[in-house]
CSV table of C-alpha atoms in Angstrom, one decimal:
chain,number,residue,atom,x,y,z
N,1,MET,CA,105.0,85.8,83.3
N,2,ASP,CA,106.4,83.3,85.8
N,3,VAL,CA,104.0,80.4,86.4
N,4,LYS,CA,105.1,80.0,90.0
N,5,LEU,CA,103.4,83.3,90.8
N,6,VAL,CA,100.0,81.7,90.3
N,7,ASN,CA,100.4,79.1,93.0
N,8,PRO,CA,99.9,81.7,95.8
N,9,PHE,CA,96.5,82.5,94.2
N,10,ILE,CA,95.5,78.8,93.8
N,11,ASP,CA,96.6,78.0,97.3
N,12,ALA,CA,94.6,81.0,98.7
N,13,PHE,CA,91.5,79.7,96.8
N,14,THR,CA,91.8,76.2,98.1
N,15,THR,CA,92.5,77.3,101.7
N,16,VAL,CA,90.1,80.2,102.1
N,17,LEU,CA,86.9,78.7,100.6
N,18,PRO,CA,86.8,75.6,103.0
N,19,GLN,CA,87.0,78.1,105.9
N,20,MET,CA,83.8,79.7,104.6
N,21,GLY,CA,81.9,76.4,104.4
N,22,PHE,CA,82.7,75.2,100.9
N,23,PRO,CA,84.1,71.8,100.0
N,24,THR,CA,87.7,72.0,98.9
N,25,PRO,CA,87.8,73.4,95.4
N,26,THR,CA,89.7,71.6,92.6
N,27,ARG,CA,91.7,73.0,89.8
N,28,THR,CA,90.3,72.0,86.4
N,29,GLY,CA,92.6,73.9,84.1
N,30,MET,CA,95.3,76.4,83.5
N,31,SER,CA,96.2,78.3,80.4
N,32,VAL,CA,98.2,81.3,79.1
N,33,LYS,CA,96.0,84.0,77.5
N,34,GLU,CA,96.8,87.1,75.5
N,35,LYS,CA,93.8,89.2,75.0
N,36,SER,CA,91.2,90.6,77.4
N,37,ALA,CA,89.2,88.3,79.6
N,38,THR,CA,85.5,88.2,78.9
N,39,SER,CA,83.3,88.5,81.9
N,40,LEU,CA,81.2,85.5,82.7
N,41,GLY,CA,78.6,87.7,84.4
N,42,VAL,CA,80.3,88.8,87.6
N,43,ALA,CA,84.0,89.8,87.6
N,44,VAL,CA,86.0,91.3,90.5
N,45,ILE,CA,89.3,93.1,89.9
N,46,VAL,CA,91.8,93.5,92.7
N,47,GLY,CA,95.1,95.3,92.1
N,48,PHE,CA,98.4,94.7,93.9
N,49,THR,CA,101.7,96.5,94.0
N,50,LYS,CA,105.0,96.8,95.9
N,51,GLU,CA,107.6,94.2,95.0
N,52,ILE,CA,105.5,92.9,92.1
N,53,ARG,CA,102.7,94.8,90.4
N,54,GLY,CA,99.7,93.3,88.8
N,55,SER,CA,96.0,92.5,89.0
N,56,VAL,CA,93.8,89.5,89.7
N,57,VAL,CA,90.3,89.0,88.4
N,58,TYR,CA,87.8,86.5,89.9
N,59,ASN,CA,85.4,85.8,87.1
N,60,MET,CA,82.2,83.7,87.4
N,61,SER,CA,78.6,83.5,86.2
N,62,GLU,CA,75.9,85.3,88.1
N,63,GLU,CA,74.5,81.9,89.2
N,64,THR,CA,77.8,80.9,90.7
N,65,ALA,CA,78.1,84.3,92.4
N,66,LYS,CA,74.7,83.8,93.9
N,67,PHE,CA,75.6,80.3,95.0
N,68,ILE,CA,78.9,81.6,96.6
N,69,ALA,CA,77.1,84.5,98.3
N,70,SER,CA,74.4,82.2,99.7
N,71,THR,CA,76.9,79.8,101.1
N,72,MET,CA,78.9,82.6,102.7
N,73,MET,CA,75.7,83.9,104.3
N,74,MET,CA,75.1,80.5,106.0
N,75,GLY,CA,72.8,79.2,103.3
N,76,MET,CA,70.5,82.2,103.2
N,77,PRO,CA,68.7,82.1,99.9
N,78,VAL,CA,70.0,84.7,97.3
N,79,GLU,CA,67.3,85.3,94.8
N,80,SER,CA,68.8,88.2,93.0
N,81,PHE,CA,72.4,89.4,92.9
N,82,ASP,CA,71.7,92.3,95.1
N,83,GLU,CA,73.8,94.6,97.1
N,84,MET,CA,74.3,92.2,100.0
N,85,ALA,CA,75.3,89.4,97.6
N,86,GLN,CA,77.7,91.9,95.8
N,87,SER,CA,79.2,92.8,99.1
N,88,ALA,CA,79.8,89.1,99.9
N,89,ILE,CA,81.6,88.5,96.6
N,90,SER,CA,83.7,91.6,97.1
N,91,GLU,CA,84.6,90.4,100.6
N,92,MET,CA,85.5,87.0,99.3
N,93,SER,CA,87.8,88.5,96.6
N,94,ASN,CA,89.4,90.7,99.3
N,95,MET,CA,90.0,87.7,101.5
N,96,LEU,CA,91.3,85.6,98.7
N,97,THR,CA,93.7,88.3,97.5
N,98,ALA,CA,94.9,89.1,101.1
N,99,ASN,CA,95.6,85.4,101.6
N,100,ALA,CA,97.5,85.2,98.2
N,101,ALA,CA,99.5,88.3,99.3
N,102,THR,CA,100.5,86.4,102.5
N,103,ASN,CA,101.6,83.5,100.3
N,104,LEU,CA,103.5,85.8,98.0
N,105,THR,CA,105.3,87.2,101.0
N,106,ALA,CA,106.4,83.7,101.9
N,107,LEU,CA,108.1,83.7,98.4
N,108,GLY,CA,109.9,86.9,99.4
N,109,LEU,CA,107.5,89.1,97.3
N,110,GLU,CA,105.7,91.5,99.5
N,111,VAL,CA,102.6,93.1,98.0
N,112,ASP,CA,99.8,95.5,99.1
N,113,ILE,CA,96.4,95.0,97.7
N,114,SER,CA,93.7,97.5,96.7
N,115,THR,CA,90.0,97.3,97.4
N,116,PRO,CA,88.0,95.0,95.1
N,117,SER,CA,86.1,96.5,92.1
N,118,LEU,CA,83.1,94.4,91.2
N,119,THR,CA,81.5,94.5,87.7
N,120,VAL,CA,78.2,93.0,86.8
N,121,GLY,CA,77.3,92.4,83.2
N,122,ALA,CA,78.2,89.4,80.9
N,123,ASP,CA,80.4,89.8,77.8
N,124,CYS,CA,82.2,92.9,78.8
N,125,GLN,CA,85.9,92.8,78.1
N,126,ILE,CA,88.4,93.1,81.0
N,127,LYS,CA,92.0,94.0,80.1
N,128,ILE,CA,94.5,93.5,82.9
N,129,SER,CA,97.7,93.2,80.9
N,130,ASN,CA,99.4,94.3,77.7
N,131,GLU,CA,101.1,91.0,77.5
N,132,GLN,CA,100.2,87.5,78.6
N,133,TYR,CA,98.4,86.5,81.7
N,134,LEU,CA,97.5,83.2,83.3
N,135,THR,CA,94.0,81.8,83.7
N,136,ILE,CA,93.2,79.1,86.2
N,137,MET,CA,89.9,77.4,86.2
N,138,MET,CA,88.6,76.2,89.6
N,139,ASP,CA,85.6,74.1,90.5
N,140,VAL,CA,83.6,74.7,93.6
N,141,SER,CA,80.7,72.2,94.1
N,142,GLY,CA,80.2,72.1,90.4
N,143,HIS,CA,80.4,75.8,89.9
N,144,ALA,CA,83.2,77.3,87.8
N,145,VAL,CA,85.4,80.2,88.9
N,146,GLU,CA,88.0,81.6,86.6
N,147,ILE,CA,91.0,83.3,88.2
N,148,ASP,CA,93.0,85.6,85.9
N,149,VAL,CA,96.4,86.7,87.1
N,150,ALA,CA,98.6,89.3,85.4
N,151,VAL,CA,102.0,90.5,86.7
N,152,GLN,CA,103.9,93.3,85.0
P,1,MET,CA,81.0,122.1,104.2
P,2,GLU,CA,81.9,124.3,107.1
P,3,LYS,CA,85.6,124.6,108.1
P,4,VAL,CA,86.7,123.4,111.5
P,5,LYS,CA,88.3,126.3,113.5
P,6,VAL,CA,91.6,125.6,115.2
P,7,MET,CA,93.5,127.9,117.5
P,8,VAL,CA,97.3,127.4,117.8
P,9,VAL,CA,99.0,128.3,121.1
P,10,ASP,CA,102.8,128.2,120.9
P,11,ASP,CA,105.5,130.7,121.8
P,12,SER,CA,107.6,129.7,118.8
P,13,ARG,CA,106.8,131.4,115.6
P,14,ILE,CA,108.3,128.4,113.6
P,15,SER,CA,106.0,125.9,115.5
P,16,ARG,CA,103.0,128.0,114.7
P,17,MET,CA,104.0,128.2,111.1
P,18,MET,CA,104.5,124.5,110.9
P,19,VAL,CA,101.0,123.7,112.3
P,20,SER,CA,99.4,126.2,110.0
P,21,SER,CA,101.2,124.8,106.9
P,22,MET,CA,100.2,121.2,107.8
P,23,LEU,CA,96.6,122.3,107.9
P,24,ALA,CA,96.7,124.5,104.9
P,25,LYS,CA,95.2,122.1,102.4
P,26,THR,CA,92.7,120.4,104.8
P,27,ASN,CA,89.3,121.1,106.2
P,28,PHE,CA,90.8,122.7,109.3
P,29,GLU,CA,91.2,126.4,109.4
P,30,ILE,CA,93.4,128.4,111.7
P,31,CYS,CA,91.2,131.0,113.4
P,32,ALA,CA,93.7,132.3,115.9
P,33,MET,CA,97.4,132.1,116.9
P,34,ALA,CA,98.5,133.0,120.4
P,35,GLU,CA,102.1,133.2,121.7
P,36,ASN,CA,101.3,133.3,125.4
P,37,CYS,CA,98.6,132.3,127.9
P,38,ALA,CA,97.0,135.7,128.3
P,39,GLN,CA,96.6,136.1,124.5
P,40,ALA,CA,95.3,132.5,124.2
P,41,VAL,CA,92.5,133.1,126.8
P,42,ALA,CA,91.5,136.4,125.1
P,43,LEU,CA,91.5,135.0,121.6
P,44,TYR,CA,89.6,131.9,122.7
P,45,ALA,CA,86.8,134.0,124.1
P,46,LYS,CA,86.8,136.1,120.9
P,47,THR,CA,87.1,133.5,118.2
P,48,LYS,CA,85.5,130.4,119.8
P,49,PRO,CA,87.7,127.7,118.1
P,50,ASP,CA,86.4,124.1,117.8
P,51,VAL,CA,89.8,122.8,118.9
P,52,VAL,CA,93.0,124.2,120.4
P,53,THR,CA,96.6,123.0,120.0
P,54,MET,CA,98.6,123.9,123.1
P,55,ASP,CA,102.3,124.1,123.7
P,56,MET,CA,103.6,123.2,127.2
P,57,ASN,CA,106.1,126.1,127.5
P,58,LEU,CA,104.7,129.5,127.3
P,59,PRO,CA,106.4,132.7,128.5
P,60,ASP,CA,103.8,133.7,131.1
P,61,GLU,CA,102.1,130.5,132.4
P,62,ASP,CA,102.5,126.8,131.3
P,63,GLY,CA,100.2,125.0,128.9
P,64,ILE,CA,98.4,123.2,131.7
P,65,GLU,CA,97.6,126.4,133.5
P,66,CYS,CA,96.5,128.0,130.2
P,67,THR,CA,94.2,124.9,129.6
P,68,SER,CA,92.6,125.4,133.0
P,69,ARG,CA,92.0,129.1,132.3
P,70,ILE,CA,90.4,128.2,128.9
P,71,HIS,CA,88.2,125.6,130.6
P,72,ALA,CA,87.1,128.2,133.1
P,73,ILE,CA,85.5,130.1,130.2
P,74,ASP,CA,84.3,127.0,128.2
P,75,PRO,CA,84.2,123.7,130.1
P,76,LYS,CA,83.7,121.9,126.8
P,77,ALA,CA,86.9,123.3,125.1
P,78,LYS,CA,88.8,120.6,123.2
P,79,ILE,CA,92.5,120.9,123.7
P,80,ILE,CA,95.4,118.9,122.3
P,81,MET,CA,98.8,119.3,123.9
P,82,ILE,CA,101.7,119.5,121.4
P,83,SER,CA,105.0,119.6,123.4
P,84,ALA,CA,108.6,118.5,123.1
P,85,MET,CA,108.1,116.7,126.4
P,86,LYS,CA,105.6,113.9,126.8
P,87,ASP,CA,105.9,111.9,130.0
P,88,ALA,CA,103.6,110.1,132.4
P,89,LYS,CA,103.6,112.9,134.9
P,90,LEU,CA,102.9,115.6,132.3
P,91,ILE,CA,100.1,113.5,130.9
P,92,MET,CA,98.5,113.0,134.3
P,93,ARG,CA,98.6,116.7,135.1
P,94,GLY,CA,97.3,117.5,131.7
P,95,ARG,CA,94.4,115.1,131.9
P,96,MET,CA,93.4,116.6,135.2
P,97,ALA,CA,93.3,120.0,133.6
P,98,GLY,CA,91.2,118.6,130.8
P,99,ILE,CA,93.6,118.0,127.9
P,100,SER,CA,92.2,115.2,125.8
P,101,ALA,CA,95.2,114.3,123.6
P,102,PHE,CA,99.0,114.5,123.8
P,103,LEU,CA,101.4,114.7,120.8
P,104,GLN,CA,105.1,115.0,120.9
P,105,LYS,CA,107.1,117.4,118.8
P,106,PRO,CA,107.9,117.1,116.0
P,107,VAL,CA,104.4,116.2,115.0
P,108,SER,CA,103.7,114.6,111.6
P,109,THR,CA,100.9,115.9,109.5
P,110,ASN,CA,99.2,112.5,109.6
P,111,GLU,CA,99.3,112.4,113.4
P,112,LEU,CA,98.0,115.9,113.8
P,113,ILE,CA,95.2,115.5,111.3
P,114,ASP,CA,94.2,112.1,112.6
P,115,THR,CA,94.1,113.5,116.2
P,116,LEU,CA,92.1,116.6,115.2
P,117,MET,CA,89.7,114.4,113.2
P,118,ILE,CA,89.1,112.1,116.2
P,119,MET,CA,88.6,115.0,118.5
P,120,CYS,CA,86.3,116.9,116.1
P,121,LYS,CA,84.4,113.9,114.7
P,122,ASP,CA,81.2,115.7,115.5
P,123,ASN,CA,82.3,118.6,113.3
P,124,VAL,CA,84.1,116.7,110.6
P,125,GLY,CA,83.3,113.2,109.6
P,126,THR,CA,85.4,110.8,107.6
P,127,VAL,CA,83.3,111.6,104.5
P,128,ALA,CA,84.1,115.3,104.8
P,129,THR,CA,87.8,114.6,105.3
P,130,TYR,CA,88.0,112.4,102.2
P,131,ARG,CA,86.1,114.9,100.2
P,132,GLU,CA,88.1,117.9,101.3
P,133,SER,CA,91.6,116.4,101.3
P,134,TYR,CA,91.4,113.7,98.7
P,135,VAL,CA,88.6,114.1,96.3
P,136,THR,CA,89.1,117.8,95.7
P,137,THR,CA,92.7,117.0,94.9
P,138,PHE,CA,91.7,114.3,92.4
P,139,ALA,CA,89.2,116.6,90.8
P,140,LYS,CA,91.9,119.3,90.2
P,141,VAL,CA,94.2,116.6,88.8
P,142,LEU,CA,91.5,115.4,86.5
P,143,GLN,CA,90.9,118.9,85.2
P,144,GLN,CA,94.6,119.6,84.7
P,145,THR,CA,95.2,116.3,83.0
P,146,LEU,CA,92.3,116.8,80.6
P,147,MET,CA,93.9,120.1,79.7
P,148,GLN,CA,97.5,118.9,79.4
P,149,VAL,CA,96.9,115.5,77.8
P,150,PHE,CA,93.8,116.1,75.7
P,151,GLY,CA,94.0,119.9,75.4
P,152,VAL,CA,90.4,120.3,76.6
P,153,GLN,CA,88.9,122.7,79.0
P,154,SER,CA,86.4,121.1,81.4
P,155,GLU,CA,83.8,122.1,84.0
P,156,ILE,CA,84.0,120.0,87.2
P,157,GLU,CA,81.3,118.9,89.6
P,158,ILE,CA,81.8,116.7,92.7
P,159,ALA,CA,79.0,114.7,94.3
P,160,GLN,CA,79.1,112.1,97.0
P,161,ASN,CA,77.9,108.9,95.4
P,162,ASP,CA,74.8,107.8,97.1
P,163,GLU,CA,74.2,105.2,94.6
P,164,THR,CA,76.3,102.1,95.3
P,165,VAL,CA,76.5,101.3,91.6
P,166,LEU,CA,78.0,103.0,88.6
P,167,GLN,CA,76.4,102.5,85.2
P,168,VAL,CA,79.1,102.1,82.6
P,169,ASP,CA,78.4,102.1,78.9
P,170,GLY,CA,81.7,102.4,77.0
P,171,VAL,CA,85.0,102.2,78.8
P,172,ALA,CA,86.1,102.2,82.5
P,173,VAL,CA,89.6,102.2,83.7
P,174,VAL,CA,90.0,101.0,87.2
P,175,VAL,CA,93.1,101.7,89.2
P,176,GLY,CA,93.5,100.3,92.7
P,177,ILE,CA,94.9,102.4,95.6
P,178,VAL,CA,97.0,100.7,98.3
P,179,GLY,CA,98.3,102.0,101.6
P,180,GLU,CA,96.3,104.0,104.1
P,181,PRO,CA,93.4,104.4,103.1
P,182,ARG,CA,92.9,101.7,100.5
P,183,GLY,CA,90.6,102.4,97.7
P,184,ARG,CA,90.2,102.7,93.9
P,185,VAL,CA,89.7,105.2,91.2
P,186,ALA,CA,87.5,104.5,88.2
P,187,LEU,CA,87.6,106.7,85.1
P,188,TYR,CA,84.8,106.1,82.8
P,189,MET,CA,82.9,107.5,79.8
P,190,ASP,CA,80.9,106.5,76.8
P,191,SER,CA,82.4,105.3,73.5
P,192,ASP,CA,81.9,108.6,71.7
P,193,THR,CA,83.7,110.5,74.4
P,194,MET,CA,86.4,107.9,74.4
P,195,PHE,CA,87.0,108.3,70.6
P,196,GLY,CA,86.8,112.1,70.8
P,197,LEU,CA,89.3,112.4,73.6
P,198,SER,CA,91.7,109.8,72.3
P,199,LYS,CA,91.9,111.4,68.9
P,200,ALA,CA,92.5,114.8,70.6
P,201,MET,CA,95.2,113.2,72.7
P,202,LEU,CA,96.9,111.7,69.6
P,203,GLY,CA,96.6,115.0,67.6
P,204,MET,CA,94.3,113.4,65.1
P,205,ASN,CA,91.3,115.0,63.4
P,206,GLN,CA,87.9,113.9,64.7
P,207,GLU,CA,87.0,112.4,61.3
P,208,ASP,CA,90.2,110.3,61.2
P,209,ASP,CA,89.9,106.5,61.9
P,210,LEU,CA,91.2,105.2,65.2
P,211,SER,CA,90.8,101.5,66.3
P,212,SER,CA,88.9,100.9,69.5
P,213,GLU,CA,92.0,99.1,70.9
P,214,GLU,CA,94.0,102.3,70.5
P,215,ALA,CA,91.3,104.5,71.9
P,216,GLU,CA,91.0,102.3,74.9
P,217,ALA,CA,94.7,102.3,75.4
P,218,ALA,CA,94.7,106.1,75.3
P,219,ILE,CA,92.0,106.3,78.0
P,220,GLU,CA,93.8,103.6,80.0
P,221,GLU,CA,97.0,105.7,80.0
P,222,ALA,CA,94.9,108.8,81.0
P,223,GLY,CA,93.4,106.9,83.9
P,224,ASN,CA,96.9,105.7,84.9
P,225,ILE,CA,98.3,109.3,84.8
P,226,ILE,CA,95.4,110.9,86.7
P,227,SER,CA,95.4,108.2,89.5
P,228,GLY,CA,99.2,108.4,89.9
P,229,ARG,CA,99.2,112.2,90.0
P,230,GLY,CA,96.2,112.3,92.4
P,231,VAL,CA,97.8,109.9,94.8
P,232,SER,CA,101.2,111.8,94.7
P,233,LYS,CA,99.4,115.0,95.5
P,234,VAL,CA,97.6,113.4,98.5
P,235,ASN,CA,101.0,111.9,99.6
P,236,ASP,CA,102.3,115.5,99.5
P,237,ILE,CA,99.6,116.7,101.9
P,238,PHE,CA,99.9,113.7,104.3
P,239,LYS,CA,103.7,113.5,104.2
P,240,ASP,CA,104.0,110.2,105.9
P,241,ARG,CA,101.0,108.6,104.3
P,242,GLU,CA,102.4,106.6,101.5
P,243,MET,CA,99.6,105.6,99.1
P,244,ARG,CA,100.5,103.7,95.8
P,245,VAL,CA,98.5,102.8,92.7
P,246,THR,CA,98.2,99.4,91.2
P,247,PRO,CA,98.3,98.8,87.4
P,248,PRO,CA,95.1,99.7,85.6
P,249,GLY,CA,92.3,97.3,84.6
P,250,THR,CA,90.3,98.3,81.6
P,251,ILE,CA,86.7,97.2,81.2
P,252,VAL,CA,84.9,97.7,77.9
P,253,GLY,CA,81.3,96.9,77.1
P,254,SER,CA,77.8,98.1,77.3
P,255,ASP,CA,75.4,98.0,80.3
P,256,ILE,CA,78.1,97.2,82.8
P,257,VAL,CA,77.5,97.9,86.4
P,258,LEU,CA,80.5,98.8,88.5
P,259,SER,CA,79.6,98.2,92.1
P,260,ASN,CA,81.3,99.5,95.2
P,261,PRO,CA,79.2,98.4,98.1
P,262,ASP,CA,81.9,98.8,100.8
P,263,LEU,CA,83.4,102.1,99.7
P,264,ILE,CA,82.8,105.7,100.6
P,265,ALA,CA,82.8,107.0,97.0
P,266,PHE,CA,82.6,110.3,95.3
P,267,ASN,CA,81.7,111.0,91.7
P,268,ILE,CA,83.5,113.7,89.8
P,269,LYS,CA,82.1,114.8,86.5
P,270,ALA,CA,84.1,116.7,84.0
P,271,LYS,CA,82.1,118.3,81.1
P,272,THR,CA,84.2,118.4,78.0
P,273,PRO,CA,83.5,119.4,74.4
P,274,TYR,CA,83.7,115.7,73.5
P,275,GLY,CA,81.2,114.5,76.2
P,276,ASP,CA,81.2,113.9,79.9
P,277,VAL,CA,84.1,112.2,81.6
P,278,TYR,CA,83.4,110.6,85.0
P,279,MET,CA,85.8,109.7,87.7
P,280,ASN,CA,84.7,107.8,90.8
P,281,VAL,CA,87.1,107.9,93.7
P,282,GLY,CA,86.3,105.5,96.6
P,283,PHE,CA,87.9,104.6,99.9
P,284,ALA,CA,87.4,101.7,102.2
P,285,ARG,CA,85.2,102.5,105.1
P,286,GLY,CA,86.4,102.4,108.7
P,287,VAL,CA,89.8,103.9,108.2
């Protein structure tokens, strides 16, 4: 998989989050992986297709998901990862992927994106590729968000 | 779910046939066809359609006069004009006679169904349209694929998913849908069902050993086939609605919650000899 294809996803993350009231996230790591990703607690899968086909997973702990949902909802306290918080994380994933799609178009690769599918439950295995995929670790105010990108 | 009755008024037999074939696989049902104004007025009174498609050129009177006569019997009649001509003057005259929408021939299936849906939103909601046109199609494909790929007979049940979460214990294959509308399909089942079905798919005996990795791959392929075929069938109904599927994502584990807070979703359950297979088909709201 071509490493340059992950830049649109990193750029989307660092552009969109500040617009929602977060400090600018920083990239803390990037690696190539082979097997399934393991959910950290909350994982959102968004598929894309057209000129390139693939999937992206936004993977984070439930604590991080609650922190993100709370910030998105203007600091409203989020005690449990309820439907409203799930909806916020789905919406964030949608916005991030839509923004990444715009960035991919700038590279001449038009894609359409699916609706996000959110899973809750730590340790489940998520397989998005039969081959290698790329994992990017991002840090948002001390919270870690893993972005897994697979392109066929 | 009650069908929405449509009367087609057109002097051309081909035009009447075209409209009726466009509506054949939908929740709309042709209750009457008229080839001239006199017949239209008589059939309207007799069949009381929910909506009428009206041609402009009729042998006895024009479509606007025919609309006025229908409105004389039923002031609430909903009438769409479908005509080869569509200009400002015609639209103005038509509006005065009580025509609510204007479409130009040739009409696409998408355009016709969208217009009918908007006009009859009291009769047929988005949920009903998704269920009738999309989910029923996916349910049939699920049943056919279970037969062709796994060689199993199944009994199908469809329910609108009032719960916003799906409990998954075993395997779930998630395939995204792009285009109009956007959505996703999730095919899921417990581990026993997964092993039973994948051994059947690979022509193995149930007592033979199969690795979980291979069993998951078999279910992933089934999810891929079902979503692809389901979407192709829907594309056939809505000829200019080009939906596409994204590559599958496979989730394996126990006590996983698959959440879909912003989708209108339907649960399809297929009872097979190896266990229950679930498919959840969801579309984004507000399309």
